[in-house]
Short mmCIF file of C-alpha atoms and ligand atoms in Angstrom, two decimals:
data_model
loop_
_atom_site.label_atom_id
_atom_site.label_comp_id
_atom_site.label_asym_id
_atom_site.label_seq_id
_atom_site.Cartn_x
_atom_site.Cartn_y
_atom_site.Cartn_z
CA UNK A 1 206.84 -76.22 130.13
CA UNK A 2 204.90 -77.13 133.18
CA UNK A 3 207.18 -78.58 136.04
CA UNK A 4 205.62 -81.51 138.56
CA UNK A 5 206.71 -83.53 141.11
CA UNK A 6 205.38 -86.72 141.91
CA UNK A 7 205.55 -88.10 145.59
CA UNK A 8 205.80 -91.99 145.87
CA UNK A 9 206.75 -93.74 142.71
CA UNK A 10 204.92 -97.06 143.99
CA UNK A 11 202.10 -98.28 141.68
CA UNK A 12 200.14 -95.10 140.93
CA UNK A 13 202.67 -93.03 140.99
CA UNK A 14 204.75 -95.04 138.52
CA UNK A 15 202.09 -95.25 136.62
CA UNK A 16 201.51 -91.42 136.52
CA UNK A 17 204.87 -91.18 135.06
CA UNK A 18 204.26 -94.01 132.66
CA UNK A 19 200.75 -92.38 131.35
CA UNK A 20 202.84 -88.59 131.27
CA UNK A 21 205.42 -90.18 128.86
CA UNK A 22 203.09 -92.30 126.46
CA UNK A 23 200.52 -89.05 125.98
CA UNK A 24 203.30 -86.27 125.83
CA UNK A 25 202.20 -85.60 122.37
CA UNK A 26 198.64 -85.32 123.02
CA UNK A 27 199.65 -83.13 125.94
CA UNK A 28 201.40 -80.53 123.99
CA UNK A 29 198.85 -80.80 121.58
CA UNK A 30 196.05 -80.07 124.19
CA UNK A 31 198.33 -77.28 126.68
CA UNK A 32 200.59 -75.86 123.83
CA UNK A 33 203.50 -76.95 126.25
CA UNK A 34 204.98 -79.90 127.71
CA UNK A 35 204.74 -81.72 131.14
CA UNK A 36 208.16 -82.34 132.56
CA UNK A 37 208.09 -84.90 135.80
CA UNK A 38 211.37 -82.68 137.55
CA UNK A 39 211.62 -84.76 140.98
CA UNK A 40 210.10 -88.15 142.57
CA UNK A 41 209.92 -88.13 146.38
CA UNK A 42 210.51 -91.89 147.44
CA UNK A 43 212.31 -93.55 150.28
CA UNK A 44 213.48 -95.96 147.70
CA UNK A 45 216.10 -95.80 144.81
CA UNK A 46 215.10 -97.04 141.03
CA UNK A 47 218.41 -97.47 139.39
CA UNK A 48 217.01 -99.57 136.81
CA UNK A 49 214.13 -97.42 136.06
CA UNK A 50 214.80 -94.46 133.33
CA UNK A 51 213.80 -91.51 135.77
CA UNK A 52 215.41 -93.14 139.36
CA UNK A 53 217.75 -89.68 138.78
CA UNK A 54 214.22 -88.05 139.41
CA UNK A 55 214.59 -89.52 142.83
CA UNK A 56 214.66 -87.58 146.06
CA UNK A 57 214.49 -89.06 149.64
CA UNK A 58 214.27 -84.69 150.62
CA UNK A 59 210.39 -83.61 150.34
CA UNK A 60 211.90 -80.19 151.11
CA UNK A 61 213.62 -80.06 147.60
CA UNK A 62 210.40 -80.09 146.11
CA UNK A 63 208.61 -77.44 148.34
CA UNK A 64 211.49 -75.33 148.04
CA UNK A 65 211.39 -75.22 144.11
CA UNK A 66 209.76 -72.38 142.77
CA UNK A 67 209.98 -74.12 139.49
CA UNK A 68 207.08 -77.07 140.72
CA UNK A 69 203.99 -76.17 140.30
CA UNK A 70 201.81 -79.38 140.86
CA UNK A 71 202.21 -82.26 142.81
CA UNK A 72 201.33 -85.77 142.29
CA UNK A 73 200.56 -86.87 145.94
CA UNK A 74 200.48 -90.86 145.18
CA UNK A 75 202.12 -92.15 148.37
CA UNK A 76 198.76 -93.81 150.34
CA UNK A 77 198.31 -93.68 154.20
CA UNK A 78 197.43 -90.29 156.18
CA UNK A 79 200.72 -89.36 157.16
CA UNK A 80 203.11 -87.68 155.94
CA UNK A 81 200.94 -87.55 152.36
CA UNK A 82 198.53 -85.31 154.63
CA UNK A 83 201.31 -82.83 155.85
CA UNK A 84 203.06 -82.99 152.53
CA UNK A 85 200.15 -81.98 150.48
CA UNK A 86 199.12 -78.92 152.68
CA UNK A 87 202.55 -77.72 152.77
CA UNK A 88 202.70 -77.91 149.08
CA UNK A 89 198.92 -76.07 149.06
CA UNK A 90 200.51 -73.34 151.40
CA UNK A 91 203.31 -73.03 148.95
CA UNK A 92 201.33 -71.94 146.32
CA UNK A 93 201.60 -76.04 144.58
CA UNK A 94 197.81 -77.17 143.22
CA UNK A 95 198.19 -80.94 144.05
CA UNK A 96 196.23 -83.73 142.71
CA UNK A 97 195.85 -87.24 144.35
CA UNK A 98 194.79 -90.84 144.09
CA UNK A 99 194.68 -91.29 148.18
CA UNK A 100 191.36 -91.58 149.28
CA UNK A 101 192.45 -91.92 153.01
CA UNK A 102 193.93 -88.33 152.81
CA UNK A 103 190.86 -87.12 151.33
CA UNK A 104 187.99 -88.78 153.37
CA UNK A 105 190.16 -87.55 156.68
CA UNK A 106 191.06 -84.29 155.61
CA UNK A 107 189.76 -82.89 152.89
CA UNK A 108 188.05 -79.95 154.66
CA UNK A 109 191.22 -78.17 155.31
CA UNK A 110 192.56 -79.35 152.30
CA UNK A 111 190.25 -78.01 150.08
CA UNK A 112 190.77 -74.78 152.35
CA UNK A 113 193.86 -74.40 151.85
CA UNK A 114 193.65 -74.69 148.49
CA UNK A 115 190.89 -72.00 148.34
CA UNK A 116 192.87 -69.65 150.26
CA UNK A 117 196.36 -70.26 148.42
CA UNK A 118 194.16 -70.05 144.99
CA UNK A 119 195.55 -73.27 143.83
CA UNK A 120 193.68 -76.59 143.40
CA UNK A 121 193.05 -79.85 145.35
CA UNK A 122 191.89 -82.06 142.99
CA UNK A 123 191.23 -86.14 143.51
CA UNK A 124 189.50 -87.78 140.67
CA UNK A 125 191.51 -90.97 141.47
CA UNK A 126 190.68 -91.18 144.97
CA UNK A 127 187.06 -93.04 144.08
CA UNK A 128 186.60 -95.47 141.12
CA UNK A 129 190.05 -96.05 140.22
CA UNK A 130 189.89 -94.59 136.31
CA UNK A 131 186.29 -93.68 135.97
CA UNK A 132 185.67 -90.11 135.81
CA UNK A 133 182.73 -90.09 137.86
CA UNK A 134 183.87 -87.49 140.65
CA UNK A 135 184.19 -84.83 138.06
CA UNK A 136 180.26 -85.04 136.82
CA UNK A 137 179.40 -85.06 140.32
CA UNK A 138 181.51 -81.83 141.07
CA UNK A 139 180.68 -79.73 137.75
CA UNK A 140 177.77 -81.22 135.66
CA UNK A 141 175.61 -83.19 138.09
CA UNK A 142 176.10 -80.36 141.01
CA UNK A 143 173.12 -78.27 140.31
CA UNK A 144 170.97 -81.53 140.79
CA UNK A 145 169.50 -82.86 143.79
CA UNK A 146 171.45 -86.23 143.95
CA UNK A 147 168.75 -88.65 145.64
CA UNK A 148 170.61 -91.58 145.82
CA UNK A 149 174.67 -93.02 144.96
CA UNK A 150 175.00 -96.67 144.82
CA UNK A 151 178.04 -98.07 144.05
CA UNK A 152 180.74 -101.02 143.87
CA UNK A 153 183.63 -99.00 144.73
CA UNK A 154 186.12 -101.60 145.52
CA UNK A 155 187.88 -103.74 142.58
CA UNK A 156 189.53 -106.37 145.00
CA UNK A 157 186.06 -107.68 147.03
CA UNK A 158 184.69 -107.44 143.94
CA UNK A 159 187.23 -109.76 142.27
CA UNK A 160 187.01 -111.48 144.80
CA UNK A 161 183.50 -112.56 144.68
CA UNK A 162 183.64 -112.88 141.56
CA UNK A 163 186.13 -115.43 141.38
CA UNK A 164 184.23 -116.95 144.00
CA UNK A 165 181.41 -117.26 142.03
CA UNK A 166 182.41 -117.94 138.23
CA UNK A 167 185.35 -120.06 139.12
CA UNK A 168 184.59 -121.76 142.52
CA UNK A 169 187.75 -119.86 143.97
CA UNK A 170 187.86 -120.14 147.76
CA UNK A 171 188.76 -116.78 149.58
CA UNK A 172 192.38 -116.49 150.49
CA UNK A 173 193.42 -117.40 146.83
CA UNK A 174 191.06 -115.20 145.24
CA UNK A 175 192.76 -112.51 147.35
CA UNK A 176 196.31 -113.55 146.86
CA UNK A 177 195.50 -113.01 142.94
CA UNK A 178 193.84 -109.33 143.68
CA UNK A 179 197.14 -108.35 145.98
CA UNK A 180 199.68 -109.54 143.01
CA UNK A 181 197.64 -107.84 140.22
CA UNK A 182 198.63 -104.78 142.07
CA UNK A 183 194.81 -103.93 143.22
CA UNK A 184 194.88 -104.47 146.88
CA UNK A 185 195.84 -101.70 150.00
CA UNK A 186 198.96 -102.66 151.43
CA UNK A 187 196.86 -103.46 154.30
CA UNK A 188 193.86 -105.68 152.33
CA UNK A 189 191.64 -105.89 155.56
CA UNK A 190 190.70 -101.91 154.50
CA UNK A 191 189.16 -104.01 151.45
CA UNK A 192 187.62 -107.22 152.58
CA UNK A 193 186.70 -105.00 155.72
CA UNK A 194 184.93 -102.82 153.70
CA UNK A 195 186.47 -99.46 154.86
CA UNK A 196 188.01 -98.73 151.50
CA UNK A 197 184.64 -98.63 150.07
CA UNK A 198 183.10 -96.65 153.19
CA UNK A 199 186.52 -93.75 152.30
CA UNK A 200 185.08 -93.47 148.86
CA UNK A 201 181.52 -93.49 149.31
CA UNK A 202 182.19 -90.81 151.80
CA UNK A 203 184.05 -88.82 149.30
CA UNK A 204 181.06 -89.00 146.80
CA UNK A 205 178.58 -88.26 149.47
CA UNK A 206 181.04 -85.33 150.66
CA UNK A 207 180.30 -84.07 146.93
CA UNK A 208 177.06 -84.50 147.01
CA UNK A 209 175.89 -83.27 150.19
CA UNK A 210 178.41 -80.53 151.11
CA UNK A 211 178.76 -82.93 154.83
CA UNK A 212 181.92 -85.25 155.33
CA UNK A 213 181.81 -88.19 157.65
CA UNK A 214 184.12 -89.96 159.11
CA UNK A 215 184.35 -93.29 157.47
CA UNK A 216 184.75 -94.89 160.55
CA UNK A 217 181.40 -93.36 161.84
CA UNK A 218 179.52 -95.29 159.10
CA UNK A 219 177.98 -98.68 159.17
CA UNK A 220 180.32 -100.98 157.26
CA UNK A 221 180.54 -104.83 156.74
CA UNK A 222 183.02 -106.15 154.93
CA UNK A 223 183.03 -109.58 152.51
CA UNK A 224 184.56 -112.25 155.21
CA UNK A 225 181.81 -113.57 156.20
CA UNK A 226 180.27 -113.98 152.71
CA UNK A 227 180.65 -117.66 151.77
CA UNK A 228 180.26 -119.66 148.74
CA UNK A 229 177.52 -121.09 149.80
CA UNK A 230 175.38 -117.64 149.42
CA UNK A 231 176.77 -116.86 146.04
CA UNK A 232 175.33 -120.01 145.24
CA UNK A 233 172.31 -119.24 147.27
CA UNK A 234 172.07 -115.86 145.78
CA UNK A 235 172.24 -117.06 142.31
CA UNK A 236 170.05 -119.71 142.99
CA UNK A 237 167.44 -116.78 143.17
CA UNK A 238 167.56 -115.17 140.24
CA UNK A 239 170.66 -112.38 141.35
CA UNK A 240 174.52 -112.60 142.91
CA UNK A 241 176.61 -110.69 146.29
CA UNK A 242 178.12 -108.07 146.07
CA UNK A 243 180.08 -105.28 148.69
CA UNK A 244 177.87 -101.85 147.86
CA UNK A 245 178.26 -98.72 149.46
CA UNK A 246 175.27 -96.29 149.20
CA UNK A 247 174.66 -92.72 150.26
CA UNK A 248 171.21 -91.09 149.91
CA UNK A 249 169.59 -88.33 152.24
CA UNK A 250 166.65 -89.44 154.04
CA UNK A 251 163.83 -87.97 156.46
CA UNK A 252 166.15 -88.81 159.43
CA UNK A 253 169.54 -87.83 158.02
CA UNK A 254 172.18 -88.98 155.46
CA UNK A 255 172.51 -92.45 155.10
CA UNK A 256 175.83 -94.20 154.08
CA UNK A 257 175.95 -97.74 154.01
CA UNK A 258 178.15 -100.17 152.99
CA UNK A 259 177.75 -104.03 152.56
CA UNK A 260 177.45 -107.06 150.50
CA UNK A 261 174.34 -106.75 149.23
CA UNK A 262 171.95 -109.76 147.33
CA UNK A 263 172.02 -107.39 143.65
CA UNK A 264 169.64 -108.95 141.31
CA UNK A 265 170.29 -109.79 137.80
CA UNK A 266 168.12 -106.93 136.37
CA UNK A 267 170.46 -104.59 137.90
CA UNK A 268 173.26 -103.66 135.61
CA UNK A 269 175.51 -103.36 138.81
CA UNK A 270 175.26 -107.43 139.03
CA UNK A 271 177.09 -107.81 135.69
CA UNK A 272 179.81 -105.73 137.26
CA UNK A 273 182.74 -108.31 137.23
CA UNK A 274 186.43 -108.63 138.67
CA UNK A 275 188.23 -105.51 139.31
CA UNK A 276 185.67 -103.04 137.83
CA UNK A 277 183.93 -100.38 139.60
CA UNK A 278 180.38 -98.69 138.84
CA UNK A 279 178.60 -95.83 140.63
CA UNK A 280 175.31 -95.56 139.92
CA UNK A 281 173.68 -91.79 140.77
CA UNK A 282 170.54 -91.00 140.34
CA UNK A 283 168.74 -87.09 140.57
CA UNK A 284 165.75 -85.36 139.86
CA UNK A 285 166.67 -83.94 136.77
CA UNK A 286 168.87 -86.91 135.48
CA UNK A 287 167.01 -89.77 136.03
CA UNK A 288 169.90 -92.40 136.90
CA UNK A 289 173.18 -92.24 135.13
CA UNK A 290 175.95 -95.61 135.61
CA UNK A 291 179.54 -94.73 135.32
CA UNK A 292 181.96 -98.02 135.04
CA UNK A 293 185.37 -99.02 134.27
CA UNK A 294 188.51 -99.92 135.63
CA UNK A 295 188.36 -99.26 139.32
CA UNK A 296 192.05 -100.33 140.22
CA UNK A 297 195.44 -101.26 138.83
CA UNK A 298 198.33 -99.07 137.87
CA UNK A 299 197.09 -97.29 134.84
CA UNK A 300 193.75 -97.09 134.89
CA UNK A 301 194.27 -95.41 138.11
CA UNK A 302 196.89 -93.04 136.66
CA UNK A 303 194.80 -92.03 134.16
CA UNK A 304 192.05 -90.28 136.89
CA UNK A 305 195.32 -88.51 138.06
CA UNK A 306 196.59 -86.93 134.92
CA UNK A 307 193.33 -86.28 134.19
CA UNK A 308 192.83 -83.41 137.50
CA UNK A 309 196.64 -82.18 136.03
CA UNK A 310 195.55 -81.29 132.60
CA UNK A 311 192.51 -79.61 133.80
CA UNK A 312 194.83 -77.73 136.05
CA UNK A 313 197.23 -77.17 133.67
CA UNK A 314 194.64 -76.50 131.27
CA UNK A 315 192.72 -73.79 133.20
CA UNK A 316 189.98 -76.01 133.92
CA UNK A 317 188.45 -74.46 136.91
CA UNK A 318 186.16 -77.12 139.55
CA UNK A 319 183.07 -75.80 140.85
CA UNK A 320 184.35 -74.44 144.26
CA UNK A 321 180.73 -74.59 145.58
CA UNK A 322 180.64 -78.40 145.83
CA UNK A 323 184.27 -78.82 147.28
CA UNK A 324 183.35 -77.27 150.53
CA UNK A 325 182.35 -79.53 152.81
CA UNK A 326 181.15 -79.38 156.44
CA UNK A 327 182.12 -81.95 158.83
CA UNK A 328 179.78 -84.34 160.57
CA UNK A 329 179.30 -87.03 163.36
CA UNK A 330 177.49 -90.39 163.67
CA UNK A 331 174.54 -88.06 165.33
CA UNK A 332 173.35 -87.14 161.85
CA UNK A 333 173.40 -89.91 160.29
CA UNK A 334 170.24 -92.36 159.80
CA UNK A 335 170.91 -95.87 161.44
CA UNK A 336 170.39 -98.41 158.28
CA UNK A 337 168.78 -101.12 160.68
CA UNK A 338 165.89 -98.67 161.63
CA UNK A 339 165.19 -98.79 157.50
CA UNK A 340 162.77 -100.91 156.27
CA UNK A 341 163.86 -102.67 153.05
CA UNK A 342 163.86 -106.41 151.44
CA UNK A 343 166.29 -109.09 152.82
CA UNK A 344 167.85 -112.22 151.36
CA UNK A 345 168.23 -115.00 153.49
CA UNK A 346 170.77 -117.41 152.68
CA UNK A 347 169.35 -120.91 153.41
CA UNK A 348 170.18 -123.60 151.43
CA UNK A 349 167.17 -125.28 149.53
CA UNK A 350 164.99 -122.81 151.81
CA UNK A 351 166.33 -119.29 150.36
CA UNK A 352 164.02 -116.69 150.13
CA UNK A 353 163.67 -112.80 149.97
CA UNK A 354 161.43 -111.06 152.75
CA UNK A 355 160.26 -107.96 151.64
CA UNK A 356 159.69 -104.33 153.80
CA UNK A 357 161.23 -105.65 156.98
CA UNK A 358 163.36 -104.16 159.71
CA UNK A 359 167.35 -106.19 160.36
CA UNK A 360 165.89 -107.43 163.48
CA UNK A 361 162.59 -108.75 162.00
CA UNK A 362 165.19 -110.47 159.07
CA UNK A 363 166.93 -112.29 161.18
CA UNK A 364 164.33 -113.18 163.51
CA UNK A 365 162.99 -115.20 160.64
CA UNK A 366 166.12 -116.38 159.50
CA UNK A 367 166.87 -118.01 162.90
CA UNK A 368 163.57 -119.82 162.45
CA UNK A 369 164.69 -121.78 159.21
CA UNK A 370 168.41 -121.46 159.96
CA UNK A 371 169.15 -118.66 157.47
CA UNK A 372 173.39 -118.60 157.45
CA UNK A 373 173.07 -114.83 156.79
CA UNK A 374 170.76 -112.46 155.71
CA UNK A 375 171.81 -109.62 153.35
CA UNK A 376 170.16 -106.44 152.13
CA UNK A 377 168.74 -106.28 148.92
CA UNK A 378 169.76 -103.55 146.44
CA UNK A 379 166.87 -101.58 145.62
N1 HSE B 401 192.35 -101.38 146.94
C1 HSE B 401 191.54 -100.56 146.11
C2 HSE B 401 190.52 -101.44 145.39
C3 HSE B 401 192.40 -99.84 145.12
O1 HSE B 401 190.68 -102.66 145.40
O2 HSE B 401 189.56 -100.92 144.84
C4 HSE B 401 191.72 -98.74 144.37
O3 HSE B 401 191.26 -97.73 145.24
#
């Protein structure tokens, strides 16, 4: 029997148990032995729930137990998920995680700990909610040159515009929906503010690239200033809005972008509705390949998680080569205004798309037929 802990029994982490319980068979089936959830860490008590005697408000009884041998980090925020995990990595625990914050801030020493402990770090749920699109990127798509990830890597903007657009929603209540179904940060300005999406396409690009950013050292505009108005706009011209964060290594350096972006309706990623995700990667030898699903809620999410445990469990071993990453600045990264690219401009009756010019050229024109906003659009 393989023992686990799981820290924070919030919505992921509940759902990790939940997902544990209703596979058990196919688990024993596919390890020969069973999982066995032997503590949740939580300041809270569940007396209603059938494992609140799993509950401990002591991390230390869970380092302390030779018996553990994964970990379930699930809690969200840097700290103390970031000191908890390393000490469990130290301690000889592989631990597995659905916090994207942790990983875009520390994963370096993370995964060096891990390395050096010979255990493994592994964070399928961190991007993408349940689509298993970090594990391609880390063992089948690593041998490729990636030339380009483009993505919709947040579920609540997303169902936000979307609501927006299909049923004339105005903002606050389309958000109010997103935060009870569960989907939004505790904090939902990381969403609408766009620096969820900037942690996760940092992550992929991390992957990618072997060079970790800070998200805050990337350009990133959020959805608040999108309006209905430029859905309408947008659709008016053949496509729709929506928040996309890109990576893709240029002449000048890596560029990682996010934004709402004018997507047109030939791209699949327009169809992309409510709380799904899709990345879309394309490399030399693939061609492009679009992963998509269920990029938030409890189980989908859960499902990513147990997922990096029964490849642990299973002897599944990650290629180590792309989980070392090198830290970065701002410096060495290309400045997405100094890009040439097509623009939407969001003008009423007047709405058009400009094609191979600079930001400040865009909006130059824009103020000349009193564009509201100008967005890139995705090529
Ligand atoms: N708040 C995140 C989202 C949750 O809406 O996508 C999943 O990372």
């Amino acid at each position: 029997m393989h023992q686990i802990a799981i820290l924070g029994f919030g919505t992921v982490g509940s759902g990790v148990a939940e997902a544990i319980s209703c596979d058990q068979n196919r688990i024993q089936a596919a390890l020969g032995t069973e999982i066995c959830i032997k503590y949740i860490l939580d300041l809270r008590e569940f007396p209603d729930h059938p494992l609140g005697r799993l509950v401990t408000h002591d991390f230390n009884d869970i380092l302390n137990d030779p018996e553990v041998e994964l970990v379930a980090e699930t809690m969200g925020g840097s700290h103390p998920a970031y000191d908890f995990s390393l000490a469990c990595l130290k301690a000889g625990k592989s631990v597995v995680t659905s916090n994207k914050e942790v990983v875009a801030s520390f994963g370096p020493e993370l995964l060096e700990a891990a390395r050096q402990n010979n255990v493994s770090y592994l964070f399928e749920a961190s991007v993408g909610g349940g689509i298993p699109v970090i594990r391609p990127l880390i063992n089948e798509l690593s041998v490729h040159q990636v030339q380009r990830i483009s993505g919709i890597l947040n579920g609540t903007t997303n169902y936000i515009l979307t609501s927006m657009q299909s049923h004339g929603k105005d903002f606050d209540s389309a958000l109010s929906e997103a935060q009870k179904m569960g989907y939004a940060e505790a904090n939902p300005s990381a969403d609408v503010e766009g620096l969820d999406a900037a942690r996760k396409i940092v992550i992929l690009a991390a992957i990618a690239y072997g060079r970790l950013v800070s998200p805050k050292d990337i350009f990133c505009e959020g959805i608040t200033q999108v309006k209905l108005a430029d859905l309408k706009a947008a659709e008016s011209l053949g496509g729709t809005i929506k928040l996309i964060a890109t990576a893709r290594q240029t002449e000048q350096g890596l560029l990682l972008l996010v934004a709402p972006h004018f997507v047109p309706n030939h791209s699949l990623l327009s169809h992309v509705e409510d709380v799904f995700n899709a990345v879309s990667v394309r490399t030399d030898v693939l061609g492009e390949a679009m992963f998509y699903g269920a990029g938030a809620g409890k189980l989908p999410t859960a499902s990513a998680v147990e997922a990096d445990i029964l490849d642990i469990f299973g002897g599944r071993k990650a290629n180590q080569a792309a989980l070392v990453w090198e830290r970065i600045g701002r410096s060495e990264l290309t400045d997405p205004d100094s890009i040439r690219c097509s623009w939407f401009l969001s003008a009423g009756e007047k709405s058009c798309i400009l094609i191979d010019k600079t930001r400040e050229e865009a909006v130059t024109y824009g103020k000349s037929i009193q564009s509201g906003a100008c967005f890139r659009v995705l090529d």
